[in-house]
């Protein structure tokens, strides 16, 4: 398997090599991810489709997550953004509030809304795209969330992580896609104050049916 | 404006009249809602497009919400389902837990998943469809939720209602569209226990920034 001297878009006049290979790799990645899903597409197969050595794919992108993020034109690498957000938290402050504020800052950065809508749209249009997005989110988002959950309450870690994901996903769709008035207009600080404690609950509280049976209508610790 | 003796699909051999008019009204409604949105499409204009008297539209459908639900082939009338769910709650039990359980029962009934996906897909594909869905949800879902919120904590009612909507929307997308493993596999009772208290928080607790500043990492009433 040899790396072609010139990539497929080398006729633009610029010196190609790396950029031509990158274009070929990203095109091959889009095809492979679309056909085989996130888990099913291997770096080896993507390299073969692109006509390059797998080592070159690793050299350029380092991991399947980074390659996927580049192919889908995501403005950030999700797991790295989550890790960075968690590391920037002040000790003693609410993890959930910090997480909501960080997510909003990220989503409101350039380019995020478009790629989020594009991914959600393709997930709704094809079963395969939904599977790809789910597998990618499981690795890149639920994985890091689950390790946070392990550090807080080790019971039912992955259920906790996916509960967090439902609230964050609903916030993103409600604020950016459907535009529910008050949620679309609220400041990041207002949303962080309202939703942060919910994220803390999912990560730390007793979320069992037994706990909810002790519900007290007017609050108090037993209602959590 | 006269009602046609036969609707556009009357050549099937069945006696037409009502059923022909209904077909014409639903087709006109789909066109008008798509072109003018939920708020912009009037019963009068839909009747004109269908070539029937507005009184006939009222006779068949009663309200714009019911007409929209019929045109979009929704299996239920959202505001009626919410009201019925609230009325069936046992006194003293958690409103949120009951609401989550009722929503899951509804969503898991026949036909709901398909129409939910279809609505979300069109909202992602066109700005106009997103506006239509948002306006419809504002009237049929956020409205009833807001009156619940008024009965619980009268502060910032519509913000509370839309926070509830983000969590319920995220639950629906995570469980039925993307299929986050643990959330897709959990029983309705497990989900109601985990998420119900969150809905109670959104409807009843102090959700201000001042309240969240009193956060205690290990729970307790002040964290809410």
Short mmCIF file of C-alpha atoms in Angstrom, two decimals:
data_model
loop_
_atom_site.label_atom_id
_atom_site.label_comp_id
_atom_site.label_asym_id
_atom_site.label_seq_id
_atom_site.Cartn_x
_atom_site.Cartn_y
_atom_site.Cartn_z
CA UNK A 1 0.00 0.00 0.00
CA UNK A 2 1.75 3.14 -1.13
CA UNK A 3 1.00 6.72 -0.45
CA UNK A 4 0.23 8.58 -3.67
CA UNK A 5 2.66 11.36 -4.56
CA UNK A 6 -0.22 13.71 -5.06
CA UNK A 7 -3.63 13.85 -3.44
CA UNK A 8 -6.80 14.08 -5.49
CA UNK A 9 -7.05 17.84 -5.20
CA UNK A 10 -3.43 18.58 -6.11
CA UNK A 11 -4.29 20.36 -9.35
CA UNK A 12 -5.09 23.60 -7.50
CA UNK A 13 -1.49 24.64 -8.05
CA UNK A 14 -0.45 24.54 -4.38
CA UNK A 15 2.20 22.08 -3.32
CA UNK A 16 0.23 19.07 -2.25
CA UNK A 17 1.64 16.05 -0.38
CA UNK A 18 0.22 16.45 3.14
CA UNK A 19 -2.84 18.47 2.19
CA UNK A 20 -3.70 16.12 -0.67
CA UNK A 21 -3.41 13.10 1.63
CA UNK A 22 -5.51 14.82 4.28
CA UNK A 23 -8.27 15.51 1.80
CA UNK A 24 -8.20 11.90 0.64
CA UNK A 25 -8.25 10.62 4.23
CA UNK A 26 -11.18 12.83 5.26
CA UNK A 27 -13.17 11.83 2.19
CA UNK A 28 -12.45 8.15 2.86
CA UNK A 29 -13.41 8.65 6.52
CA UNK A 30 -16.76 10.21 5.62
CA UNK A 31 -17.52 7.30 3.27
CA UNK A 32 -16.45 4.62 5.78
CA UNK A 33 -18.22 6.21 8.77
CA UNK A 34 -21.39 6.60 6.71
CA UNK A 35 -21.29 2.99 5.49
CA UNK A 36 -19.98 1.17 8.55
CA UNK A 37 -20.73 3.45 11.48
CA UNK A 38 -18.35 4.81 14.08
CA UNK A 39 -17.49 1.49 15.68
CA UNK A 40 -17.38 -0.42 12.40
CA UNK A 41 -15.09 1.92 10.46
CA UNK A 42 -11.42 1.10 11.17
CA UNK A 43 -8.46 3.40 10.66
CA UNK A 44 -6.91 0.60 8.57
CA UNK A 45 -9.92 0.46 6.21
CA UNK A 46 -10.09 4.25 5.95
CA UNK A 47 -6.40 4.35 5.08
CA UNK A 48 -6.92 1.67 2.43
CA UNK A 49 -9.81 3.60 0.88
CA UNK A 50 -7.67 6.75 0.86
CA UNK A 51 -4.70 4.86 -0.59
CA UNK A 52 -2.37 5.84 2.25
CA UNK A 53 -0.54 4.02 5.01
CA UNK A 54 -2.49 3.69 8.32
CA UNK A 55 0.52 5.23 10.07
CA UNK A 56 -0.08 8.43 8.16
CA UNK A 57 -3.67 8.59 9.42
CA UNK A 58 -2.38 8.20 12.97
CA UNK A 59 0.28 10.81 12.29
CA UNK A 60 -2.27 13.38 11.13
CA UNK A 61 -5.17 12.62 13.49
CA UNK A 62 -3.88 10.57 16.42
CA UNK A 63 -7.18 8.84 17.22
CA UNK A 64 -10.40 7.74 15.60
CA UNK A 65 -12.28 10.40 17.59
CA UNK A 66 -10.05 13.18 16.22
CA UNK A 67 -10.41 11.80 12.68
CA UNK A 68 -14.19 11.66 13.06
CA UNK A 69 -14.29 15.21 14.45
CA UNK A 70 -12.21 16.43 11.47
CA UNK A 71 -14.31 14.51 8.93
CA UNK A 72 -17.54 15.91 10.45
CA UNK A 73 -15.95 19.38 10.73
CA UNK A 74 -16.66 19.59 14.46
CA UNK A 75 -15.05 22.73 15.87
CA UNK A 76 -13.76 20.83 18.93
CA UNK A 77 -12.82 17.33 20.05
CA UNK A 78 -15.67 16.49 22.48
CA UNK A 79 -13.77 14.36 24.99
CA UNK A 80 -10.96 16.95 25.14
CA UNK A 81 -13.45 19.78 25.61
CA UNK A 82 -15.14 17.88 28.46
CA UNK A 83 -11.82 17.10 30.12
CA UNK A 84 -10.63 20.70 29.77
CA UNK A 85 -13.89 22.00 31.20
CA UNK A 86 -13.66 19.67 34.20
CA UNK A 87 -10.05 20.62 34.88
CA UNK A 88 -10.86 24.33 34.88
CA UNK A 89 -13.39 23.99 37.71
CA UNK A 90 -12.67 25.74 40.98
CA UNK A 91 -12.48 23.35 43.94
CA UNK A 92 -15.68 23.29 45.99
CA UNK A 93 -17.85 24.76 43.25
CA UNK A 94 -20.77 22.88 41.72
CA UNK A 95 -19.65 20.42 39.07
CA UNK A 96 -23.00 20.65 37.30
CA UNK A 97 -23.11 24.43 37.20
CA UNK A 98 -19.58 24.51 35.82
CA UNK A 99 -20.44 21.86 33.24
CA UNK A 100 -23.52 23.74 31.99
CA UNK A 101 -21.59 27.02 31.78
CA UNK A 102 -18.71 25.36 29.89
CA UNK A 103 -21.05 23.60 27.47
CA UNK A 104 -22.89 26.85 26.69
CA UNK A 105 -19.58 28.67 26.08
CA UNK A 106 -18.56 25.92 23.69
CA UNK A 107 -21.89 25.73 21.86
CA UNK A 108 -21.99 29.48 21.45
CA UNK A 109 -18.56 29.52 19.82
CA UNK A 110 -18.39 29.83 16.05
CA UNK A 111 -19.43 26.88 13.95
CA UNK A 112 -20.92 24.70 16.67
CA UNK A 113 -24.57 25.26 15.95
CA UNK A 114 -24.24 24.33 12.28
CA UNK A 115 -22.39 21.09 12.88
CA UNK A 116 -24.72 20.09 15.71
CA UNK A 117 -27.75 20.60 13.48
CA UNK A 118 -26.09 18.72 10.60
CA UNK A 119 -25.31 15.70 12.80
CA UNK A 120 -28.78 15.63 14.33
CA UNK A 121 -30.40 15.99 10.92
CA UNK A 122 -28.50 13.05 9.45
CA UNK A 123 -29.22 10.97 12.57
CA UNK A 124 -32.93 11.58 12.02
CA UNK A 125 -32.76 10.79 8.33
CA UNK A 126 -30.89 7.50 8.44
CA UNK A 127 -30.69 4.63 10.91
CA UNK A 128 -27.01 4.18 10.08
CA UNK A 129 -26.24 7.83 10.79
CA UNK A 130 -28.13 7.57 14.09
CA UNK A 131 -26.03 4.53 15.01
CA UNK A 132 -22.84 6.36 14.04
CA UNK A 133 -23.74 9.41 16.12
CA UNK A 134 -24.79 7.25 19.08
CA UNK A 135 -21.56 5.24 19.03
CA UNK A 136 -19.50 8.38 18.68
CA UNK A 137 -21.34 10.06 21.58
CA UNK A 138 -20.96 6.91 23.67
CA UNK A 139 -17.20 7.03 23.28
CA UNK A 140 -16.52 10.76 23.13
CA UNK A 141 -19.15 12.14 25.49
CA UNK A 142 -20.70 9.43 27.66
CA UNK A 143 -17.27 7.90 28.32
CA UNK A 144 -15.76 11.04 29.85
CA UNK A 145 -19.02 11.78 31.68
CA UNK A 146 -19.03 8.28 33.13
CA UNK A 147 -15.54 8.74 34.53
CA UNK A 148 -16.76 11.92 36.20
CA UNK A 149 -19.70 9.97 37.60
CA UNK A 150 -17.33 7.31 38.93
CA UNK A 151 -15.52 10.01 40.85
CA UNK A 152 -18.76 11.16 42.45
CA UNK A 153 -21.16 8.25 43.00
CA UNK A 154 -19.92 4.89 41.73
CA UNK A 155 -23.43 3.41 41.56
CA UNK A 156 -24.84 2.98 38.03
CA UNK A 157 -22.23 5.15 36.38
CA UNK A 158 -23.34 4.79 32.78
CA UNK A 159 -27.02 5.36 33.61
CA UNK A 160 -25.99 8.58 35.39
CA UNK A 161 -23.89 9.68 32.42
CA UNK A 162 -26.71 9.14 29.97
CA UNK A 163 -29.16 11.02 32.20
CA UNK A 164 -26.75 13.97 32.08
CA UNK A 165 -26.62 13.58 28.31
CA UNK A 166 -30.43 13.73 28.00
CA UNK A 167 -30.56 17.06 29.88
CA UNK A 168 -27.66 18.58 27.95
CA UNK A 169 -29.06 17.38 24.62
CA UNK A 170 -32.51 18.76 25.43
CA UNK A 171 -30.95 22.08 26.42
CA UNK A 172 -29.05 22.26 23.12
CA UNK A 173 -32.08 21.34 20.99
CA UNK A 174 -34.41 23.61 22.97
CA UNK A 175 -32.05 26.61 22.91
CA UNK A 176 -30.50 26.33 19.43
CA UNK A 177 -32.74 24.22 17.21
CA UNK A 178 -36.31 24.80 18.34
CA UNK A 179 -35.70 28.03 20.25
CA UNK A 180 -38.03 27.68 23.27
CA UNK A 181 -38.45 31.36 24.14
CA UNK A 182 -37.30 31.65 27.76
CA UNK A 183 -34.59 28.99 27.43
CA UNK A 184 -33.31 30.56 24.20
CA UNK A 185 -33.24 34.02 25.79
CA UNK A 186 -31.82 33.15 29.23
CA UNK A 187 -28.22 34.07 30.01
CA UNK A 188 -25.65 31.28 30.43
CA UNK A 189 -25.49 32.13 34.15
CA UNK A 190 -29.25 31.79 34.59
CA UNK A 191 -29.22 28.43 32.81
CA UNK A 192 -26.21 27.24 34.78
CA UNK A 193 -27.99 28.15 38.05
CA UNK A 194 -31.22 26.41 37.04
CA UNK A 195 -29.77 23.28 35.41
CA UNK A 196 -26.43 22.83 37.19
CA UNK A 197 -27.95 21.28 40.33
CA UNK A 198 -29.82 18.81 38.09
CA UNK A 199 -26.52 17.64 36.62
CA UNK A 200 -25.15 17.34 40.18
CA UNK A 201 -28.17 15.25 41.12
CA UNK A 202 -27.65 12.87 38.20
CA UNK A 203 -23.97 12.49 39.03
CA UNK A 204 -24.16 12.24 42.80
CA UNK A 205 -27.61 11.64 44.32
CA UNK A 206 -29.48 8.45 45.10
CA UNK A 207 -31.51 8.09 41.92
CA UNK A 208 -33.14 4.77 42.79
CA UNK A 209 -36.85 4.06 42.95
CA UNK A 210 -36.55 3.54 46.71
CA UNK A 211 -35.21 7.10 47.11
CA UNK A 212 -37.97 8.60 45.03
CA UNK A 213 -40.58 6.82 47.18
CA UNK A 214 -39.49 9.09 50.04
CA UNK A 215 -40.57 12.11 48.09
CA UNK A 216 -41.62 15.17 50.10
CA UNK A 217 -43.65 17.58 47.99
CA UNK A 218 -42.07 20.70 49.43
CA UNK A 219 -38.44 19.72 49.08
CA UNK A 220 -35.88 18.76 51.66
CA UNK A 221 -33.07 16.25 51.32
CA UNK A 222 -35.32 13.20 51.13
CA UNK A 223 -36.80 14.36 47.86
CA UNK A 224 -33.38 13.70 46.29
CA UNK B 1 -67.97 29.94 -0.23
CA UNK B 2 -69.77 26.64 -0.72
CA UNK B 3 -68.88 23.21 0.46
CA UNK B 4 -68.24 20.92 -2.54
CA UNK B 5 -70.60 18.00 -2.90
CA UNK B 6 -67.67 15.67 -3.34
CA UNK B 7 -64.13 15.84 -1.91
CA UNK B 8 -61.06 15.34 -4.07
CA UNK B 9 -60.73 11.64 -3.21
CA UNK B 10 -64.38 10.76 -3.76
CA UNK B 11 -63.68 8.53 -6.75
CA UNK B 12 -62.75 5.59 -4.54
CA UNK B 13 -66.35 4.45 -4.70
CA UNK B 14 -67.15 5.10 -1.02
CA UNK B 15 -69.79 7.65 -0.15
CA UNK B 16 -67.85 10.84 0.30
CA UNK B 17 -69.21 14.10 1.75
CA UNK B 18 -67.61 14.32 5.19
CA UNK B 19 -64.60 12.18 4.41
CA UNK B 20 -63.89 14.10 1.20
CA UNK B 21 -64.09 17.41 3.01
CA UNK B 22 -61.85 16.12 5.77
CA UNK B 23 -59.21 15.07 3.26
CA UNK B 24 -59.39 18.49 1.59
CA UNK B 25 -59.16 20.28 4.95
CA UNK B 26 -56.18 18.23 6.12
CA UNK B 27 -54.36 18.79 2.84
CA UNK B 28 -55.06 22.52 2.99
CA UNK B 29 -53.91 22.58 6.63
CA UNK B 30 -50.61 20.90 5.78
CA UNK B 31 -49.98 23.43 3.00
CA UNK B 32 -50.94 26.45 5.13
CA UNK B 33 -49.01 25.33 8.24
CA UNK B 34 -45.94 24.65 6.08
CA UNK B 35 -46.13 28.03 4.36
CA UNK B 36 -47.32 30.29 7.18
CA UNK B 37 -46.38 28.47 10.38
CA UNK B 38 -48.60 27.48 13.27
CA UNK B 39 -49.39 31.02 14.42
CA UNK B 40 -49.70 32.42 10.88
CA UNK B 41 -52.09 29.83 9.44
CA UNK B 42 -55.69 30.71 10.23
CA UNK B 43 -58.66 28.37 10.23
CA UNK B 44 -60.34 30.83 7.84
CA UNK B 45 -57.47 30.62 5.32
CA UNK B 46 -57.28 26.83 5.62
CA UNK B 47 -61.03 26.60 4.98
CA UNK B 48 -60.66 28.87 1.94
CA UNK B 49 -57.86 26.73 0.52
CA UNK B 50 -59.95 23.60 1.09
CA UNK B 51 -63.02 25.25 -0.46
CA UNK B 52 -65.19 24.70 2.62
CA UNK B 53 -66.87 26.89 5.18
CA UNK B 54 -64.77 27.72 8.29
CA UNK B 55 -67.66 26.44 10.42
CA UNK B 56 -67.13 22.98 8.95
CA UNK B 57 -63.47 23.04 10.03
CA UNK B 58 -64.58 23.96 13.55
CA UNK B 59 -67.24 21.26 13.42
CA UNK B 60 -64.73 18.54 12.51
CA UNK B 61 -61.71 19.67 14.55
CA UNK B 62 -62.86 22.13 17.20
CA UNK B 63 -59.55 23.98 17.57
CA UNK B 64 -56.43 24.83 15.65
CA UNK B 65 -54.45 22.49 17.89
CA UNK B 66 -56.70 19.54 17.07
CA UNK B 67 -56.54 20.37 13.36
CA UNK B 68 -52.74 20.58 13.49
CA UNK B 69 -52.54 17.28 15.38
CA UNK B 70 -54.77 15.62 12.75
CA UNK B 71 -52.83 17.13 9.83
CA UNK B 72 -49.51 15.97 11.34
CA UNK B 73 -51.05 12.58 12.20
CA UNK B 74 -50.17 12.93 15.89
CA UNK B 75 -51.66 10.03 17.85
CA UNK B 76 -52.81 12.37 20.65
CA UNK B 77 -53.71 15.99 21.31
CA UNK B 78 -50.73 17.16 23.40
CA UNK B 79 -52.51 19.65 25.68
CA UNK B 80 -55.30 17.13 26.36
CA UNK B 81 -52.76 14.38 27.11
CA UNK B 82 -50.94 16.67 29.55
CA UNK B 83 -54.17 17.69 31.26
CA UNK B 84 -55.36 14.09 31.51
CA UNK B 85 -52.01 13.00 32.92
CA UNK B 86 -52.10 15.72 35.55
CA UNK B 87 -55.65 14.89 36.56
CA UNK B 88 -54.83 11.22 37.08
CA UNK B 89 -52.15 11.97 39.67
CA UNK B 90 -52.66 10.68 43.20
CA UNK B 91 -52.70 13.48 45.78
CA UNK B 92 -49.41 13.84 47.62
CA UNK B 93 -47.38 11.98 45.04
CA UNK B 94 -44.57 13.62 43.09
CA UNK B 95 -45.86 15.68 40.18
CA UNK B 96 -42.59 15.19 38.25
CA UNK B 97 -42.50 11.43 38.70
CA UNK B 98 -46.09 11.17 37.56
CA UNK B 99 -45.39 13.41 34.56
CA UNK B 100 -42.38 11.36 33.43
CA UNK B 101 -44.31 8.10 33.81
CA UNK B 102 -47.29 9.47 31.86
CA UNK B 103 -45.08 10.84 29.08
CA UNK B 104 -43.29 7.52 28.68
CA UNK B 105 -46.60 5.65 28.54
CA UNK B 106 -47.77 8.03 25.82
CA UNK B 107 -44.56 7.92 23.79
CA UNK B 108 -44.48 4.16 23.93
CA UNK B 109 -47.98 3.92 22.53
CA UNK B 110 -48.36 3.06 18.86
CA UNK B 111 -47.39 5.62 16.28
CA UNK B 112 -45.77 8.18 18.57
CA UNK B 113 -42.15 7.52 17.72
CA UNK B 114 -42.71 7.90 13.98
CA UNK B 115 -44.55 11.21 14.22
CA UNK B 116 -42.08 12.59 16.74
CA UNK B 117 -39.17 11.78 14.43
CA UNK B 118 -40.99 13.22 11.42
CA UNK B 119 -41.68 16.52 13.20
CA UNK B 120 -38.14 16.83 14.51
CA UNK B 121 -36.71 15.98 11.10
CA UNK B 122 -38.70 18.66 9.32
CA UNK B 123 -37.81 21.18 12.06
CA UNK B 124 -34.14 20.48 11.40
CA UNK B 125 -34.52 20.75 7.65
CA UNK B 126 -36.40 24.02 7.38
CA UNK B 127 -36.46 27.21 9.42
CA UNK B 128 -40.18 27.53 8.74
CA UNK B 129 -40.89 24.03 10.03
CA UNK B 130 -38.82 24.76 13.15
CA UNK B 131 -40.88 27.91 13.72
CA UNK B 132 -44.11 25.96 13.21
CA UNK B 133 -43.07 23.25 15.66
CA UNK B 134 -41.88 25.82 18.21
CA UNK B 135 -45.12 27.79 18.03
CA UNK B 136 -47.18 24.63 18.28
CA UNK B 137 -45.19 23.38 21.28
CA UNK B 138 -45.46 26.81 22.91
CA UNK B 139 -49.23 26.64 22.74
CA UNK B 140 -49.91 22.93 23.19
CA UNK B 141 -47.12 21.90 25.56
CA UNK B 142 -45.47 24.89 27.23
CA UNK B 143 -48.85 26.52 27.86
CA UNK B 144 -50.28 23.64 29.92
CA UNK B 145 -46.92 23.16 31.65
CA UNK B 146 -46.83 26.84 32.55
CA UNK B 147 -50.25 26.60 34.20
CA UNK B 148 -48.93 23.68 36.24
CA UNK B 149 -45.93 25.80 37.17
CA UNK B 150 -48.22 28.63 38.24
CA UNK B 151 -49.90 26.24 40.63
CA UNK B 152 -46.56 25.31 42.18
CA UNK B 153 -44.17 28.27 42.19
CA UNK B 154 -45.48 31.43 40.54
CA UNK B 155 -41.99 32.85 39.95
CA UNK B 156 -40.78 32.77 36.32
CA UNK B 157 -43.48 30.39 35.16
CA UNK B 158 -42.58 30.23 31.48
CA UNK B 159 -38.87 29.76 32.16
CA UNK B 160 -39.79 26.84 34.45
CA UNK B 161 -42.05 25.33 31.80
CA UNK B 162 -39.37 25.50 29.13
CA UNK B 163 -36.78 23.95 31.47
CA UNK B 164 -39.19 21.02 31.92
CA UNK B 165 -39.53 20.87 28.14
CA UNK B 166 -35.74 20.65 27.65
CA UNK B 167 -35.49 17.64 29.97
CA UNK B 168 -38.48 15.86 28.45
CA UNK B 169 -37.29 16.56 24.90
CA UNK B 170 -33.78 15.30 25.72
CA UNK B 171 -35.28 12.17 27.27
CA UNK B 172 -37.35 11.52 24.13
CA UNK B 173 -34.45 12.10 21.73
CA UNK B 174 -32.00 10.13 23.87
CA UNK B 175 -34.35 7.18 24.39
CA UNK B 176 -36.09 6.95 21.01
CA UNK B 177 -33.99 8.71 18.38
CA UNK B 178 -30.36 8.28 19.38
CA UNK B 179 -30.85 5.38 21.76
CA UNK B 180 -28.36 6.13 24.55
CA UNK B 181 -27.87 2.60 25.94
CA UNK B 182 -28.82 2.86 29.62
CA UNK B 183 -31.57 5.45 29.04
CA UNK B 184 -33.01 3.43 26.16
CA UNK B 185 -32.97 0.24 28.24
CA UNK B 186 -34.21 1.61 31.58
CA UNK B 187 -37.74 0.83 32.68
CA UNK B 188 -40.29 3.66 32.85
CA UNK B 189 -40.23 3.35 36.67
CA UNK B 190 -36.46 3.74 36.82
CA UNK B 191 -36.61 6.80 34.59
CA UNK B 192 -39.50 8.29 36.54
CA UNK B 193 -37.55 7.84 39.79
CA UNK B 194 -34.39 9.41 38.36
CA UNK B 195 -35.93 12.27 36.38
CA UNK B 196 -39.18 13.01 38.25
CA UNK B 197 -37.49 14.98 41.06
CA UNK B 198 -35.77 17.10 38.40
CA UNK B 199 -39.15 18.06 36.96
CA UNK B 200 -40.31 18.86 40.51
CA UNK B 201 -37.25 21.06 40.95
CA UNK B 202 -37.94 22.98 37.76
CA UNK B 203 -41.58 23.51 38.74
CA UNK B 204 -41.18 24.28 42.42
CA UNK B 205 -37.64 25.09 43.63
CA UNK B 206 -35.76 28.36 43.83
CA UNK B 207 -33.88 28.24 40.53
CA UNK B 208 -32.22 31.65 40.81
CA UNK B 209 -28.51 32.33 40.66
CA UNK B 210 -28.61 33.39 44.31
CA UNK B 211 -29.90 29.94 45.29
CA UNK B 212 -27.26 28.12 43.29
CA UNK B 213 -24.52 30.17 44.97
CA UNK B 214 -25.41 28.31 48.19
CA UNK B 215 -24.42 25.03 46.65
CA UNK B 216 -23.27 22.28 49.02
CA UNK B 217 -21.34 19.56 47.17
CA UNK B 218 -22.90 16.73 49.11
CA UNK B 219 -26.51 17.68 48.81
CA UNK B 220 -28.91 19.05 51.37
CA UNK B 221 -31.76 21.47 50.86
CA UNK B 222 -29.55 24.47 50.10
CA UNK B 223 -28.26 22.84 46.94
CA UNK B 224 -31.73 23.34 45.51
#
